[in-house]
Short mmCIF file of C-alpha atoms in Angstrom, two decimals:
data_model
loop_
_atom_site.label_atom_id
_atom_site.label_comp_id
_atom_site.label_asym_id
_atom_site.label_seq_id
_atom_site.Cartn_x
_atom_site.Cartn_y
_atom_site.Cartn_z
CA MET A 292 0.00 0.00 0.00
CA ALA A 293 1.22 3.48 -0.86
CA GLY A 294 2.31 5.55 2.12
CA ALA A 295 1.69 9.21 2.79
CA GLY A 296 5.29 10.01 2.03
CA ASP A 297 5.39 8.37 -1.38
CA SER A 298 6.25 10.71 -4.25
CA ASP A 299 4.04 11.17 -7.31
CA ASP A 300 6.63 9.24 -9.35
CA GLU A 301 6.49 6.34 -6.89
CA LEU A 302 2.70 6.28 -6.96
CA SER A 303 2.70 6.38 -10.76
CA ALA A 304 5.18 3.49 -10.85
CA GLN A 305 2.97 1.47 -8.49
CA VAL A 306 -0.14 2.10 -10.60
CA LEU A 307 1.75 1.19 -13.76
CA GLU A 308 2.97 -2.03 -12.18
CA LYS A 309 -0.58 -3.00 -11.19
CA GLN A 310 -1.80 -2.28 -14.70
CA ARG A 311 0.94 -4.39 -16.24
CA ASP A 312 0.00 -7.21 -13.88
CA ALA A 313 -3.63 -6.92 -15.03
CA VAL A 314 -2.46 -7.14 -18.65
CA LEU A 315 -0.59 -10.36 -17.93
CA GLN A 316 -3.63 -11.78 -16.12
CA LEU A 317 -5.88 -10.99 -19.08
CA ALA A 318 -3.42 -12.42 -21.59
CA ALA A 319 -3.22 -15.64 -19.55
CA ALA A 320 -7.03 -15.88 -19.32
CA VAL A 321 -7.43 -15.48 -23.08
CA ALA A 322 -4.76 -18.15 -23.70
CA GLU A 323 -6.54 -20.74 -21.54
CA PRO A 324 -7.74 -23.74 -23.63
CA ASP A 325 -11.26 -23.37 -22.24
CA SER A 326 -11.45 -19.58 -22.69
CA GLY A 327 -13.83 -19.95 -25.63
CA ILE A 328 -11.55 -17.72 -27.74
CA ALA A 329 -10.25 -20.17 -30.29
CA ASP A 330 -8.98 -17.75 -32.94
CA PRO A 331 -8.64 -14.12 -31.85
CA LYS A 332 -8.86 -11.93 -34.94
CA LEU A 333 -7.60 -8.81 -33.24
CA MET A 334 -5.05 -7.72 -35.80
CA MET A 335 -5.17 -3.97 -35.54
CA PHE A 336 -2.40 -2.24 -33.60
CA GLY A 337 -1.11 -5.54 -32.22
CA GLN A 338 -4.44 -6.44 -30.64
CA LYS A 339 -3.19 -9.96 -29.90
CA SER A 340 -0.27 -8.46 -27.97
CA ASN A 341 -0.17 -6.99 -24.50
CA GLU A 342 -0.72 -3.58 -26.04
CA GLY A 343 -4.12 -4.69 -27.29
CA TYR A 344 -5.10 -6.12 -23.92
CA TRP A 345 -4.07 -2.84 -22.33
CA ARG A 346 -6.71 -1.01 -24.37
CA PHE A 347 -9.46 -3.48 -23.45
CA LEU A 348 -8.53 -3.17 -19.78
CA LYS A 349 -8.60 0.62 -19.98
CA GLN A 350 -12.05 0.41 -21.55
CA SER A 351 -13.26 -1.80 -18.68
CA LYS A 352 -11.79 0.45 -15.96
CA TRP A 353 -9.08 -2.16 -15.28
CA SER A 354 -11.38 -5.03 -14.42
CA VAL A 355 -9.80 -8.21 -15.78
CA VAL A 356 -13.16 -10.02 -15.74
CA LYS A 357 -14.93 -7.28 -17.68
CA ALA A 358 -12.01 -6.90 -20.08
CA PHE A 359 -12.07 -10.63 -20.80
CA ASP A 360 -15.76 -10.36 -21.71
CA LEU A 361 -14.96 -7.47 -24.06
CA VAL A 362 -12.16 -9.40 -25.77
CA LYS A 363 -14.42 -12.41 -26.21
CA ALA A 364 -17.25 -10.29 -27.65
CA ALA A 365 -14.86 -8.61 -30.07
CA CYS A 366 -13.46 -11.97 -31.24
CA GLU A 367 -16.96 -13.35 -31.74
CA TRP A 368 -17.93 -10.32 -33.83
CA HIS A 369 -14.85 -10.72 -36.02
CA SER A 370 -15.52 -14.43 -36.53
CA LYS A 371 -19.12 -13.83 -37.58
CA ASN A 372 -18.30 -11.02 -40.00
CA VAL A 373 -15.18 -12.16 -41.87
CA ALA A 374 -17.21 -13.03 -44.98
CA LYS A 375 -19.05 -9.68 -44.90
CA LEU A 376 -15.75 -7.81 -44.72
CA ASP A 377 -14.30 -9.71 -47.67
CA GLU A 378 -17.44 -9.06 -49.74
CA MET A 379 -17.35 -5.34 -48.95
CA LYS A 380 -13.70 -5.06 -49.98
CA ARG A 381 -14.43 -6.88 -53.24
CA GLU A 382 -17.36 -4.60 -54.03
CA ILE A 383 -15.34 -1.44 -53.43
CA ALA A 384 -12.28 -2.66 -55.33
CA GLN A 385 -14.15 -3.98 -58.37
CA GLU A 386 -17.40 -2.05 -58.62
CA LYS A 387 -17.65 1.11 -56.50
CA PRO A 388 -14.37 2.57 -55.28
CA ASP A 389 -16.13 5.83 -54.37
CA LEU A 390 -18.63 4.18 -52.01
CA PHE A 391 -16.50 5.54 -49.15
CA SER A 392 -13.79 8.20 -49.27
CA LEU A 393 -12.24 7.28 -45.90
CA ARG A 394 -8.58 6.41 -46.41
CA GLN A 395 -5.19 6.79 -44.80
CA VAL A 396 -3.22 9.72 -46.19
CA GLY A 397 -0.14 9.94 -43.98
CA PHE A 398 1.12 10.18 -40.38
CA ASP A 399 1.11 12.85 -37.70
CA ASN A 400 4.29 14.10 -36.03
CA SER A 401 4.25 11.15 -33.60
CA GLY A 402 3.88 8.52 -36.31
CA ARG A 403 0.15 8.00 -35.77
CA PRO A 404 -1.82 7.12 -38.92
CA VAL A 405 -3.88 10.04 -40.24
CA LEU A 406 -7.17 9.07 -41.86
CA PHE A 407 -9.07 11.44 -44.14
CA MET A 408 -12.57 11.54 -45.59
CA CYS A 409 -14.59 14.06 -47.59
CA PHE A 410 -18.31 13.63 -48.20
CA ALA A 411 -18.06 15.34 -51.60
CA GLN A 412 -15.84 12.50 -52.83
CA SER A 413 -18.44 9.79 -52.26
CA SER A 414 -21.08 9.44 -54.97
CA ALA A 415 -23.12 7.05 -52.84
CA SER A 416 -26.54 8.09 -51.67
CA PRO A 417 -27.21 8.09 -47.90
CA ALA A 418 -29.32 4.95 -48.46
CA GLU A 419 -26.23 3.06 -49.70
CA HIS A 420 -24.40 3.80 -46.47
CA THR A 421 -25.91 1.15 -44.24
CA VAL A 422 -24.73 0.43 -40.72
CA ASP A 423 -23.07 -2.79 -41.87
CA SER A 424 -21.30 -1.23 -44.85
CA VAL A 425 -19.97 1.70 -42.85
CA ILE A 426 -18.70 -0.58 -40.07
CA MET A 427 -17.01 -2.95 -42.53
CA HIS A 428 -15.21 -0.12 -44.30
CA CYS A 429 -14.13 1.49 -41.01
CA GLN A 430 -12.89 -1.89 -39.81
CA HIS A 431 -10.77 -2.40 -42.91
CA ILE A 432 -9.27 1.08 -42.78
CA ALA A 433 -8.56 0.85 -39.04
CA GLU A 434 -6.78 -2.50 -39.35
CA SER A 435 -4.74 -1.31 -42.32
CA ALA A 436 -3.78 1.85 -40.42
CA GLY A 437 -2.71 -0.31 -37.49
CA ARG A 438 -0.36 -2.28 -39.68
CA ALA A 439 1.05 0.92 -41.18
CA SER A 440 1.48 2.76 -37.87
CA LYS A 441 4.91 4.21 -37.15
CA GLN A 442 4.06 5.23 -33.61
CA ALA A 443 6.28 3.73 -30.94
CA SER A 444 4.37 1.13 -28.95
CA GLU A 445 4.68 2.50 -25.45
CA GLU A 446 2.36 1.79 -22.55
CA PRO A 447 -0.08 3.02 -21.57
CA ASP A 448 -1.27 4.91 -24.66
CA GLY A 449 -0.36 2.35 -27.29
CA LYS A 450 -0.90 3.17 -30.93
CA GLN A 451 -3.76 5.38 -32.05
CA PHE A 452 -4.91 7.25 -35.14
CA ILE A 453 -6.28 10.69 -36.03
CA LEU A 454 -9.34 11.18 -38.23
CA VAL A 455 -9.65 14.33 -40.36
CA VAL A 456 -13.18 14.92 -41.67
CA ASP A 457 -13.84 17.39 -44.48
CA CYS A 458 -17.57 18.09 -44.19
CA THR A 459 -17.74 19.59 -47.69
CA GLY A 460 -20.54 17.88 -49.63
CA LEU A 461 -22.28 16.47 -46.57
CA GLN A 462 -25.91 15.91 -47.56
CA PRO A 463 -28.73 16.92 -45.19
CA ALA A 464 -30.18 13.40 -45.47
CA ALA A 465 -27.00 11.96 -43.97
CA LEU A 466 -27.41 14.19 -40.92
CA LYS A 467 -30.76 12.58 -40.29
CA LYS A 468 -29.06 9.30 -39.39
CA PRO A 469 -27.65 10.00 -35.92
CA THR A 470 -28.73 6.56 -34.75
CA MET A 471 -26.54 4.94 -37.40
CA MET A 472 -23.57 7.06 -36.34
CA VAL A 473 -24.06 5.99 -32.73
CA LYS A 474 -24.25 2.30 -33.72
CA VAL A 475 -21.07 2.57 -35.78
CA ASN A 476 -19.27 4.20 -32.85
CA GLN A 477 -20.49 1.50 -30.46
CA THR A 478 -19.27 -1.31 -32.71
CA MET A 479 -15.90 0.27 -33.42
CA THR A 480 -15.44 0.90 -29.69
CA LEU A 481 -16.18 -2.77 -29.06
CA LEU A 482 -13.66 -3.91 -31.66
CA TYR A 483 -10.92 -1.33 -31.20
CA PRO A 484 -11.23 0.44 -27.84
CA ASN A 485 -9.04 3.48 -27.14
CA THR A 486 -7.50 3.71 -30.59
CA VAL A 487 -8.90 7.08 -31.72
CA ARG A 488 -6.61 9.92 -30.67
CA GLY A 489 -8.78 12.68 -32.11
CA VAL A 490 -11.42 13.58 -34.70
CA LEU A 491 -10.98 16.93 -36.46
CA LEU A 492 -13.91 18.40 -38.39
CA PHE A 493 -13.32 21.03 -41.08
CA ASN A 494 -15.69 22.98 -43.36
CA TYR A 495 -18.74 22.26 -41.22
CA ASN A 496 -21.93 24.29 -40.95
CA GLN A 497 -24.36 24.92 -38.12
CA GLU A 498 -26.47 21.93 -39.12
CA VAL A 499 -23.48 19.66 -38.54
CA ARG A 500 -22.94 21.19 -35.11
CA ASN A 501 -26.60 20.71 -34.24
CA THR A 502 -26.42 17.04 -35.26
CA TRP A 503 -23.29 16.58 -33.16
CA ARG A 504 -25.14 17.96 -30.17
CA ASP A 505 -27.77 15.23 -30.63
CA ILE A 506 -25.18 12.47 -31.03
CA LYS A 507 -22.95 13.66 -28.19
CA GLN A 508 -25.50 12.73 -25.52
CA TYR A 509 -25.12 9.02 -26.44
CA LEU A 510 -21.34 9.00 -26.11
CA ASP A 511 -19.16 8.77 -23.05
CA ALA A 512 -17.35 11.93 -22.02
CA ASP A 513 -13.89 10.67 -23.06
CA THR A 514 -15.05 9.87 -26.60
CA ALA A 515 -16.96 13.12 -27.02
CA ALA A 516 -13.95 15.14 -25.88
CA LYS A 517 -11.88 13.81 -28.79
CA VAL A 518 -14.09 15.52 -31.38
CA LYS A 519 -12.91 19.02 -32.32
CA PHE A 520 -14.51 21.54 -34.68
CA ILE A 521 -11.76 23.51 -36.43
CA ALA A 522 -12.81 27.06 -37.29
CA VAL A 523 -11.67 28.58 -40.59
CA GLN A 524 -9.26 30.96 -38.87
CA ALA A 525 -7.65 28.07 -36.97
CA VAL A 526 -7.05 25.73 -39.92
CA SER A 527 -3.44 26.74 -40.69
CA ASP A 528 -2.31 26.70 -37.06
CA THR A 529 -4.00 23.33 -36.39
CA LEU A 530 -2.41 21.67 -39.42
CA ALA A 531 1.02 23.12 -38.56
CA GLN A 532 0.79 21.96 -34.95
CA LEU A 533 -0.21 18.35 -35.64
CA PHE A 534 1.30 17.45 -38.99
CA SER A 535 4.47 17.77 -41.02
CA PRO A 536 4.64 20.65 -43.53
CA GLU A 537 4.16 18.11 -46.32
CA LEU A 538 1.00 16.53 -44.89
CA GLY A 539 -0.36 19.89 -43.75
CA ALA A 540 0.07 21.30 -47.24
CA TRP A 541 -1.54 18.21 -48.78
CA LEU A 542 -4.56 18.42 -46.47
CA LYS A 543 -5.04 22.12 -47.20
CA ALA A 544 -4.75 21.52 -50.96
CA GLU A 545 -7.10 18.53 -50.79
CA MET A 546 -9.80 20.36 -48.87
CA THR A 547 -9.49 23.39 -51.16
CA ALA A 548 -9.86 21.23 -54.27
CA ASN A 549 -12.91 19.50 -52.77
CA LYS A 550 -14.73 22.82 -52.54
CA GLN A 551 -15.00 23.05 -56.33
CA THR A 552 -18.57 23.01 -57.62
CA PRO A 553 -19.04 20.77 -59.41
CA LEU A 554 -16.25 18.58 -58.06
CA SER A 555 -13.55 18.01 -60.66
CA GLY A 556 -13.17 14.58 -62.21
CA GLU A 557 -9.68 14.31 -60.72
CA GLN A 558 -10.94 14.88 -57.18
CA ALA A 559 -13.99 12.68 -57.67
CA LYS A 560 -11.69 9.80 -58.61
CA PHE A 561 -9.64 10.15 -55.43
CA TRP A 562 -8.42 6.55 -55.69
CA GLN A 563 -6.46 7.26 -58.88
CA SER A 564 -3.11 8.96 -59.37
CA GLN A 565 -3.46 12.41 -60.91
CA SER A 566 -1.02 14.87 -62.43
CA GLY A 567 -0.36 17.74 -60.08
CA HIS A 568 -2.15 17.30 -56.74
CA ASP A 569 -2.58 13.58 -55.98
CA PRO A 570 -5.88 13.09 -54.08
CA ARG A 571 -4.90 9.64 -52.86
CA ALA A 572 -2.51 10.78 -50.12
CA CYS A 573 0.49 12.99 -49.40
CA PRO A 574 3.57 12.33 -51.61
CA SER A 575 5.72 10.45 -49.08
CA PHE A 576 2.84 8.14 -48.13
CA VAL A 577 2.11 7.45 -51.81
CA ALA A 578 5.77 6.58 -52.42
CA GLU A 579 6.02 4.21 -49.46
CA TYR A 580 2.57 2.64 -49.14
CA LEU A 581 0.74 2.89 -52.47
CA VAL A 582 2.95 0.26 -54.04
CA ASP A 583 2.51 -3.37 -55.03
CA ASP A 584 4.10 -4.67 -51.82
CA PRO A 585 3.37 -2.10 -49.06
CA PRO A 586 4.95 -2.43 -45.59
CA ASN A 587 3.13 -4.95 -43.38
CA GLY A 588 0.46 -5.51 -46.02
CA ALA A 589 -1.23 -2.16 -45.36
CA GLN A 590 -4.09 -1.33 -47.74
CA PRO A 591 -5.12 2.33 -47.19
CA HIS A 592 -8.35 1.89 -49.21
CA PRO A 593 -9.76 -1.25 -50.89
CA GLY A 594 -10.20 0.55 -54.23
CA MET A 595 -6.93 2.50 -54.25
CA LEU A 596 -4.91 2.22 -57.46
CA TYR A 597 -1.15 2.07 -57.08
CA GLY A 598 1.65 3.29 -59.28
#
């Protein structure tokens, strides 16, 4: 037990030691032959490693029993939906690459994957974006980003990603689906707890803010606090603070190009290489990851064309 004279550093070391012990307990419980977890499909960010168990424990307030239940539920979900995920990837790659614009475009200054999406770049109607299809695409992108991550794996934070959302082109009908957004968040939290570092929204209007107010009441405080609305006057400073000059410049150019009305053919086909500004991702990410044999098998978007 900590004494009154213990320093903050000593207390922190004691807490960290207890947390590491809980991680080992959870890992041992999952590895038991009778655990009921025959084939954990927790690939993203080393989810089969201690780092993954750390996130599940954090989600369960450090209860090993509750964390075990979360791991088991996540594994069962993966097992039941493998075929759905494969079908979704096939459909996007072969038939409708613009069904979703969400893709990885680079890394932040700490090596975290940066994901980007713009509503104007998806030609799908709100009706085509079902709960299942959105979850499957998010799952694929999240797992790919985990394999691509350059962030050092250090407890307790582990590896996370940042999501940049360009609200340009967001249709009013999509804002009428807050229940779907909540369900997607719940499922992604089940599968990949504590992996979102932050969500940055650009080019939003008051209707978007009103919808967020409705959604926010269904989220826990920690999750809600990660969502930030970036005002026009704060765009340059925000990009400079979080990202390299190269990625910041790419994001600014990408969001500027997406404001064109109508959207240019080059921007609409964001999965293809273009002369001049490349809408797929920032130059260094294109050179390293949009190749035939990307590091760790990362696939930033199922429909992305390489070369």
